[in-house]
Tab-separated table of C-alpha atoms in Angstrom:
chain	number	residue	atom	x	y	z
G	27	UNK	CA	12.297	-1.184	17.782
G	28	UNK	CA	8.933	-0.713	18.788
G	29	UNK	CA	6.459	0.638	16.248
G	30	UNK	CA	3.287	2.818	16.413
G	31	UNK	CA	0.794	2.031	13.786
G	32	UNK	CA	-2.363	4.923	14.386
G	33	UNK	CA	-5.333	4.692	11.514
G	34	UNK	CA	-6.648	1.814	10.945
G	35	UNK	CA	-9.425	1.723	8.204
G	36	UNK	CA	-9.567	-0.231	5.188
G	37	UNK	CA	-5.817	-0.047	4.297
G	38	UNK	CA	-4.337	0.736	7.470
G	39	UNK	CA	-5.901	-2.648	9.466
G	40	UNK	CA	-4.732	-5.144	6.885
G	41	UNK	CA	-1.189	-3.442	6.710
G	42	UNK	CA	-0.908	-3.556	10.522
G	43	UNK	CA	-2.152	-6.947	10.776
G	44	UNK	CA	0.764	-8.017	8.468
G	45	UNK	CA	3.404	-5.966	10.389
G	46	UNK	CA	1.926	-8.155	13.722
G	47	UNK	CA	2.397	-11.232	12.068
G	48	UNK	CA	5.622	-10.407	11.164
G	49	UNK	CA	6.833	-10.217	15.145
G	50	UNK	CA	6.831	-6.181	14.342
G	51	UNK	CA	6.535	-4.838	18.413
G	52	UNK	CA	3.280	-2.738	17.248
G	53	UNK	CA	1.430	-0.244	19.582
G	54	UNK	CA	-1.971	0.835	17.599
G	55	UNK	CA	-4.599	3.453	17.603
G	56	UNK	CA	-7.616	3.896	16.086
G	57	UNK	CA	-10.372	6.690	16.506
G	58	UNK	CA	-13.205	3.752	16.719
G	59	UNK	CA	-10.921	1.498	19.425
G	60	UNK	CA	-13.178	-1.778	17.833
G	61	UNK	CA	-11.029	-2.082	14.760
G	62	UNK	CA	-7.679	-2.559	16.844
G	63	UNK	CA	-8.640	-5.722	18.329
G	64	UNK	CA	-7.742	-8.645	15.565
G	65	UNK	CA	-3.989	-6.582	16.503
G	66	UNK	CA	-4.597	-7.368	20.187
G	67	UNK	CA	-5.349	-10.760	19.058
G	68	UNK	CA	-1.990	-11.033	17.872
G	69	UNK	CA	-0.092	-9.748	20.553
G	70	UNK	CA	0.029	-5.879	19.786
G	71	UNK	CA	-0.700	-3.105	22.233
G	72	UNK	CA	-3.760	-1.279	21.918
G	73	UNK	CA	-2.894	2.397	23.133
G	74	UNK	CA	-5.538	4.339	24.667
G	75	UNK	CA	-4.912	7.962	22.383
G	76	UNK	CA	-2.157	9.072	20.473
G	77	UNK	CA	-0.218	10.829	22.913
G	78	UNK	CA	0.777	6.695	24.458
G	79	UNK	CA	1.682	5.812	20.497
G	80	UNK	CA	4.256	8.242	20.457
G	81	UNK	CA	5.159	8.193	24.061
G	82	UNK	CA	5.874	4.468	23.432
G	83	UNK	CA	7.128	3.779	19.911
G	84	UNK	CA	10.590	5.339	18.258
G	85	UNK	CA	8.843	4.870	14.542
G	86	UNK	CA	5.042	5.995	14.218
G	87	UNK	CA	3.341	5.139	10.700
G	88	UNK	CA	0.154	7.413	9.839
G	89	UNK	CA	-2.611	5.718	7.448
G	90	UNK	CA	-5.055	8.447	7.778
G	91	UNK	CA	-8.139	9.864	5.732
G	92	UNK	CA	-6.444	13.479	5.175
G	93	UNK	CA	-4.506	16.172	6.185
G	94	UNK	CA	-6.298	17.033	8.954
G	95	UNK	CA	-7.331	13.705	10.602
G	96	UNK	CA	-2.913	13.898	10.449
G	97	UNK	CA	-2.646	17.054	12.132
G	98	UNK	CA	-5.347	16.567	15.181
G	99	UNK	CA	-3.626	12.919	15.800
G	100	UNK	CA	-0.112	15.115	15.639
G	101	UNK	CA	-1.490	18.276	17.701
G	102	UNK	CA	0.004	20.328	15.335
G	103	UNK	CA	-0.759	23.884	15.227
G	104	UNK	CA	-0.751	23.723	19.475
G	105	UNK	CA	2.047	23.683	22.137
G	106	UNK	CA	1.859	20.022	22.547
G	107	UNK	CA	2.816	19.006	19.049
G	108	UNK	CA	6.843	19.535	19.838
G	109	UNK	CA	6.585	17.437	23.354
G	110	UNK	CA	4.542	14.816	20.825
G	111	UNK	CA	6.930	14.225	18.403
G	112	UNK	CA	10.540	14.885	19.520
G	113	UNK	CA	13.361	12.299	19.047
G	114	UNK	CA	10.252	10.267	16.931
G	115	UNK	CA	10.498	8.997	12.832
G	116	UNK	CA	7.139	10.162	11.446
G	117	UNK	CA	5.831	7.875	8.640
G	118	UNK	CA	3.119	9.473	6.533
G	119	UNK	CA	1.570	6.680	4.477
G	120	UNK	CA	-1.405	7.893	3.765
G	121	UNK	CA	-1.979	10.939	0.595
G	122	UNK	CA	-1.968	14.551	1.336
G	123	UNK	CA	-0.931	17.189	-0.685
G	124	UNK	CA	2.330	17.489	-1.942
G	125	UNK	CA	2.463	20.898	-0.184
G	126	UNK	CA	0.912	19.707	2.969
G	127	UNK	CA	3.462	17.373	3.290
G	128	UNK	CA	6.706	19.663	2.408
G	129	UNK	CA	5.206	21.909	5.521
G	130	UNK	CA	4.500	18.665	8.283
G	131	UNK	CA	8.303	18.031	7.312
G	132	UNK	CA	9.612	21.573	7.902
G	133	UNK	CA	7.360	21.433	11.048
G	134	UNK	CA	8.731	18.381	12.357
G	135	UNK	CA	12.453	18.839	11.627
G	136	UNK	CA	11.762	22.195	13.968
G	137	UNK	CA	10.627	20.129	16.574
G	138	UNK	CA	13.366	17.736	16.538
G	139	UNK	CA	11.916	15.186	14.794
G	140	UNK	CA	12.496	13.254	11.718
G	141	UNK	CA	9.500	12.813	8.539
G	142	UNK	CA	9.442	10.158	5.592
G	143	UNK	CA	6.682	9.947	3.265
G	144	UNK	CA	5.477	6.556	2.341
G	145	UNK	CA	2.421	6.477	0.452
G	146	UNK	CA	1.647	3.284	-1.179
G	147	UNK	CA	-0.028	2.313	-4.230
G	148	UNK	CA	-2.387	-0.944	-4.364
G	149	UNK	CA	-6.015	-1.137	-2.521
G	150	UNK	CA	-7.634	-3.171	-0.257
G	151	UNK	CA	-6.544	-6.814	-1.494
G	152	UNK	CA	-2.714	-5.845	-2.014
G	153	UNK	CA	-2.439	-4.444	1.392
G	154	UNK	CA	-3.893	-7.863	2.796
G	155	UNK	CA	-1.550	-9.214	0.723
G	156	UNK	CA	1.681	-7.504	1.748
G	157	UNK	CA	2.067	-6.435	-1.851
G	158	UNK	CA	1.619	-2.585	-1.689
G	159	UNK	CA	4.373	-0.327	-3.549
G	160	UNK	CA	5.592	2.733	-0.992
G	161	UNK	CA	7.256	5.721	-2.753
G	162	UNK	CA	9.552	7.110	-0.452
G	163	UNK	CA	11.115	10.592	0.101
G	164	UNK	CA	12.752	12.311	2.697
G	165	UNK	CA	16.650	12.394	4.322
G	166	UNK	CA	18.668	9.314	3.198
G	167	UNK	CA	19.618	8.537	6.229
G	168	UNK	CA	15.730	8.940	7.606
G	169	UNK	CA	14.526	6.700	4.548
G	170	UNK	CA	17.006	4.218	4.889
G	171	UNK	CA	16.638	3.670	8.465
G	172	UNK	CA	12.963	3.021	7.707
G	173	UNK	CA	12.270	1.120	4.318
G	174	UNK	CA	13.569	-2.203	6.372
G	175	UNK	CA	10.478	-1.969	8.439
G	176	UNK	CA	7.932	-1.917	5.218
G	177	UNK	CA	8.712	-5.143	4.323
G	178	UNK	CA	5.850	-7.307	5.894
G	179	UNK	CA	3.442	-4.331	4.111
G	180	UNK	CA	5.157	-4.051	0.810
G	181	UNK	CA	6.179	-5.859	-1.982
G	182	UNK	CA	8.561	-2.912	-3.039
G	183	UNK	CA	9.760	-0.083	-1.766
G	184	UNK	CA	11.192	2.804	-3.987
G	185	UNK	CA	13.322	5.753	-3.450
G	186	UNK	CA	12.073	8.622	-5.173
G	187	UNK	CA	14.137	11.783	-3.501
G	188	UNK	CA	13.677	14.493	-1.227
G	189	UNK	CA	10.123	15.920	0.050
G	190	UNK	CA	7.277	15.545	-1.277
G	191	UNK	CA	8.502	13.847	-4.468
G	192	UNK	CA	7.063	10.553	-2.801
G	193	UNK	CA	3.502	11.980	-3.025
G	194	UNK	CA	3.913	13.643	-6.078
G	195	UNK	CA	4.913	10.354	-7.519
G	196	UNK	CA	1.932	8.778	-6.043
G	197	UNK	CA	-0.102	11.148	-7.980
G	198	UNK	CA	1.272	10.601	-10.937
G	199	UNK	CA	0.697	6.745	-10.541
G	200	UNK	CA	-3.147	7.700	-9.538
G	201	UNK	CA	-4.077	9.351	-12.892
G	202	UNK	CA	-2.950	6.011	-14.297
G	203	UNK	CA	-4.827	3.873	-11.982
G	204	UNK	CA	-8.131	6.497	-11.950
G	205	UNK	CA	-7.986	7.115	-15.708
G	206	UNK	CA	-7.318	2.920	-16.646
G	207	UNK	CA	-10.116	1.921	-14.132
G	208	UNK	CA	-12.910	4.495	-15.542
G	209	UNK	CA	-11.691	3.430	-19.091
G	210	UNK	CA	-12.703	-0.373	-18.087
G	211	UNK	CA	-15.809	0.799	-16.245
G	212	UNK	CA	-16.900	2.301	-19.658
G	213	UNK	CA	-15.736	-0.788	-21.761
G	214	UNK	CA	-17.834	-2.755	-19.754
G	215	UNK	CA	-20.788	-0.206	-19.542
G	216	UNK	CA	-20.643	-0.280	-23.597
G	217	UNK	CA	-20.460	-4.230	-23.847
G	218	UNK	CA	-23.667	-4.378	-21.694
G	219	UNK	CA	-25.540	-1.842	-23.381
G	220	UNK	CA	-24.573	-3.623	-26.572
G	221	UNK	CA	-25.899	-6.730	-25.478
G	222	UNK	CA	-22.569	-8.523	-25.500
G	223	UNK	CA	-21.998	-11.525	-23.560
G	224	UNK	CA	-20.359	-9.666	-20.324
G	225	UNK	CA	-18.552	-13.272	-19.680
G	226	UNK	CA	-17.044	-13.275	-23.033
G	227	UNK	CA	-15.503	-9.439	-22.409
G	228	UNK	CA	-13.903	-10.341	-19.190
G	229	UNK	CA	-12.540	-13.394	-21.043
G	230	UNK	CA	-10.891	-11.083	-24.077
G	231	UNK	CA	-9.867	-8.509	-21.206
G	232	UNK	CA	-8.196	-10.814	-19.461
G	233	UNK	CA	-6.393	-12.748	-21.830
G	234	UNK	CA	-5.432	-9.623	-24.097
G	235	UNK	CA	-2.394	-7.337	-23.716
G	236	UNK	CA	-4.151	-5.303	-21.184
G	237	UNK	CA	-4.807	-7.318	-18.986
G	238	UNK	CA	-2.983	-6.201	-15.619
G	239	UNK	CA	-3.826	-7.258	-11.865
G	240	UNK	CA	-5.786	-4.248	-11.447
G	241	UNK	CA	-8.013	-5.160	-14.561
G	242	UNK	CA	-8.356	-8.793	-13.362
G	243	UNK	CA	-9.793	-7.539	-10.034
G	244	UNK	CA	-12.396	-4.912	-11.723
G	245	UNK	CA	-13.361	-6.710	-14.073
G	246	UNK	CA	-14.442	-9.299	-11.999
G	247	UNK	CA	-16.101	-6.910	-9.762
G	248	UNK	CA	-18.016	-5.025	-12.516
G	249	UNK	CA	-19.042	-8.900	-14.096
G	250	UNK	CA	-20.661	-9.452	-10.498
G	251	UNK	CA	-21.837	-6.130	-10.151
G	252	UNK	CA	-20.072	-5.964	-6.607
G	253	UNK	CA	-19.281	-2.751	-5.466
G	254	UNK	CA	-17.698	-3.923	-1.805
G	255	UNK	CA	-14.783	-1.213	-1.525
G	256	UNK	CA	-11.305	-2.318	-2.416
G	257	UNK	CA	-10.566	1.526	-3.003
G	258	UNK	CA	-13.708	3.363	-2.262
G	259	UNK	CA	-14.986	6.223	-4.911
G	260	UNK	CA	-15.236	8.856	-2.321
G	261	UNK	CA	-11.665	8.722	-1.504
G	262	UNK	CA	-10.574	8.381	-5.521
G	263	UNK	CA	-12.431	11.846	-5.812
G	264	UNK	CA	-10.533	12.900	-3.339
G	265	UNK	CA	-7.543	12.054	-4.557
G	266	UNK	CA	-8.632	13.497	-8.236
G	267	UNK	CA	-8.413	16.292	-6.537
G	268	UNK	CA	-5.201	16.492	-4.855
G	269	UNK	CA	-4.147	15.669	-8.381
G	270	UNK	CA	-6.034	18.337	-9.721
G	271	UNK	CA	-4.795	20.852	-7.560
G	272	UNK	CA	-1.121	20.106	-8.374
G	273	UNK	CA	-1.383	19.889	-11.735
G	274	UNK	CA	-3.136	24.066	-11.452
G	275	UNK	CA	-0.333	24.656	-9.386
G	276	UNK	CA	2.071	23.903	-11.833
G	277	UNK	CA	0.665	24.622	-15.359
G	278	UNK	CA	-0.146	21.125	-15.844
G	279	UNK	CA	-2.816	19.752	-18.380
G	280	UNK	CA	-5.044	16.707	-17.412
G	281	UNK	CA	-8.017	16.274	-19.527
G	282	UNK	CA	-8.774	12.532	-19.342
G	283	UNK	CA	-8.154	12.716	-15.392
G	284	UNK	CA	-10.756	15.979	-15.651
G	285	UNK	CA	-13.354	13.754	-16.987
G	286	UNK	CA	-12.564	10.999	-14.568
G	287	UNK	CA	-13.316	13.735	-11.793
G	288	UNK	CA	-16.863	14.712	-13.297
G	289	UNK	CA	-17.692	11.021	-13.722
G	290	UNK	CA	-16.690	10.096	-9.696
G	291	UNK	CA	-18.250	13.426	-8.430
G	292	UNK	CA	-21.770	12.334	-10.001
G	293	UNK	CA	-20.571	8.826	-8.607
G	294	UNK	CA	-20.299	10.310	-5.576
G	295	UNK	CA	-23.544	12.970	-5.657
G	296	UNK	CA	-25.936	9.529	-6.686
G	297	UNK	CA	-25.157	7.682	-3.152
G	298	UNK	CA	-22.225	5.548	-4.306
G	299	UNK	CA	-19.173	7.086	-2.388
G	300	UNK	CA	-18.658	4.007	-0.221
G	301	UNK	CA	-19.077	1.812	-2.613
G	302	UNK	CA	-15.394	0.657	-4.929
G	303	UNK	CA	-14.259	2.824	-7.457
G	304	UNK	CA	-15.521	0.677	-10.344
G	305	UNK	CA	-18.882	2.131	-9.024
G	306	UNK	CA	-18.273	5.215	-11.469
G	307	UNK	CA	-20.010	2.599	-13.763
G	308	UNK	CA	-23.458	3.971	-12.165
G	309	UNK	CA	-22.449	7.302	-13.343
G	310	UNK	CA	-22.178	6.270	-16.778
G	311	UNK	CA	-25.629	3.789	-16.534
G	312	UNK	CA	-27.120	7.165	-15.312
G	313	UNK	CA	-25.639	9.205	-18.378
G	314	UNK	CA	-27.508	6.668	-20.483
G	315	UNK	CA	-30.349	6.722	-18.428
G	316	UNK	CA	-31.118	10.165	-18.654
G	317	UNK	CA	-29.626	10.874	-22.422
G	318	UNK	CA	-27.039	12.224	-21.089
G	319	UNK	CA	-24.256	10.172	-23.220
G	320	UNK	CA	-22.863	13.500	-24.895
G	321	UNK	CA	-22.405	15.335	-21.504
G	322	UNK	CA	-18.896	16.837	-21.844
């Protein structure tokens, strides 16, 4: 079958570059039409808006900034959004809220369409790749029909039940990943201001029990002091506070993630946002800075 692919930024471009080189029939769109042309390169068709994505493909996979960059690409909310997406298998890859995404599925199943959530977890480097983890949700038959296709994108794919519990999994996996990556940008803010050997922590880090792929990466990054976006900090405060917000919604407690979420908001607020998450490490230098350190 053919496939649309629409968003492609820093995780959607790499993912739909491996679905091309797979021989996945792709039709693309992107809002700035420069980024779709290493896909052109390799045989996919370019579409000229969204409305030719859907009018073309069976299976259309979202990697989009946020709910609403989702619904103007969908039309929903306007008498167009039914034509759009009739007799079509909506993939959301990208994160929403868990709520969001329980109403886009009601919405499409009214219009006669069918909705699987597929958020992934992994950044920038796993998505090139091919190693991403999607969390799926949705009708069996819906998610079965479509976890063949994520193979050239991911190096798992697991079921995790009806709507939204793919995001809310995904969420749950984020306050590991945003809570684990802070605690290493500290670490390493501590062994500098110590006047440790910042060569001789990465070495202990990465030979230790903790080491992980994730830690490899940062580490690395921090040791350099390169903060080229893998997983910008921008979007990990925004999905702090998707987290956030679910965890209000349902009496949840999340202290450590709480403190992550002050730490990438000043990340954020000093110029930073575009830079990769391990750049909450110039929030902490600035905590220091400023005698600050005791800021709860």
């Amino acid at each position: 079958m053919r496939v649309g692919f629409v968003g492609l930024g820093l995780m959607g471009l790499p993912m739909a570059l491996n679905l091309a080189r797979a021989g996945t029939p792709l039709v693309v769109w992107n809002r700035t039409a420069g980024r779709a042309e290493p896909l052109r390169a390799l045989g996919a068709h370019v579409a000229a808006d969204p409305a030719e994505v859907f009018g073309t493909a069976e299976v259309v996979v979202l990697m989009l900034a946020d709910a609403s960059a989702v619904d103007a690409v969908l039309q929903r909310g306007t008498p167009g959004f039914a034509a759009l997406v009739a007799g079509r298998t909506v993939v959301l890859m990208g994160t929403t809220s868990p709520q969001y995404s329980r109403g886009l599925a009601d919405d499409l199943a009214a219009a006669g369409a069918r909705y699987v959530e597929a958020p992934v977890s992994g950044s920038r480097v796993p998505a090139e790749a091919g190693e991403l983890v999607a969390m799926l949700a949705g009708v069996p038959e819906s998610v079965a029909r479509i976890r063949p296709l994520l193979g050239p994108m991911c190096r798992q794919t697991v079921v995790c039940g009806p709507v939204p519990s793919g995001l809310l999994m995904k969420l749950a996996v984020n306050i590991f990943l945003i809570t684990t990556v802070t605690g290493l940008a500290e670490a390493h803010h501590f062994a500098r201001a110590q006047g440790l050997d910042l060569r001789t922590f990465r070495e202990v880090v990465d030979g230790g029990q903790m080491a992980s792929p994730i830690s490899r990466v940062k580490t690395a990054k921090l040791l350099a002091d390169d903060l080229t976006a893998q997983a910008a900090a921008a979007d990990v405060l925004t999905n702090n506070a998707l987290i956030a917000d679910a965890a209000r919604a349902a009496g949840i407690a999340t202290p450590v993630l709480d403190a992550c979420h002050a730490l990438f908001a000043e990340t954020v607020a000093l110029g930073h946002g575009g830079g990769d998450m391990v750049a909450v490490v110039r929030a902490l230098e600035d905590r220091t800075a400023n005698g600050t350190a005791d800021r709860a």
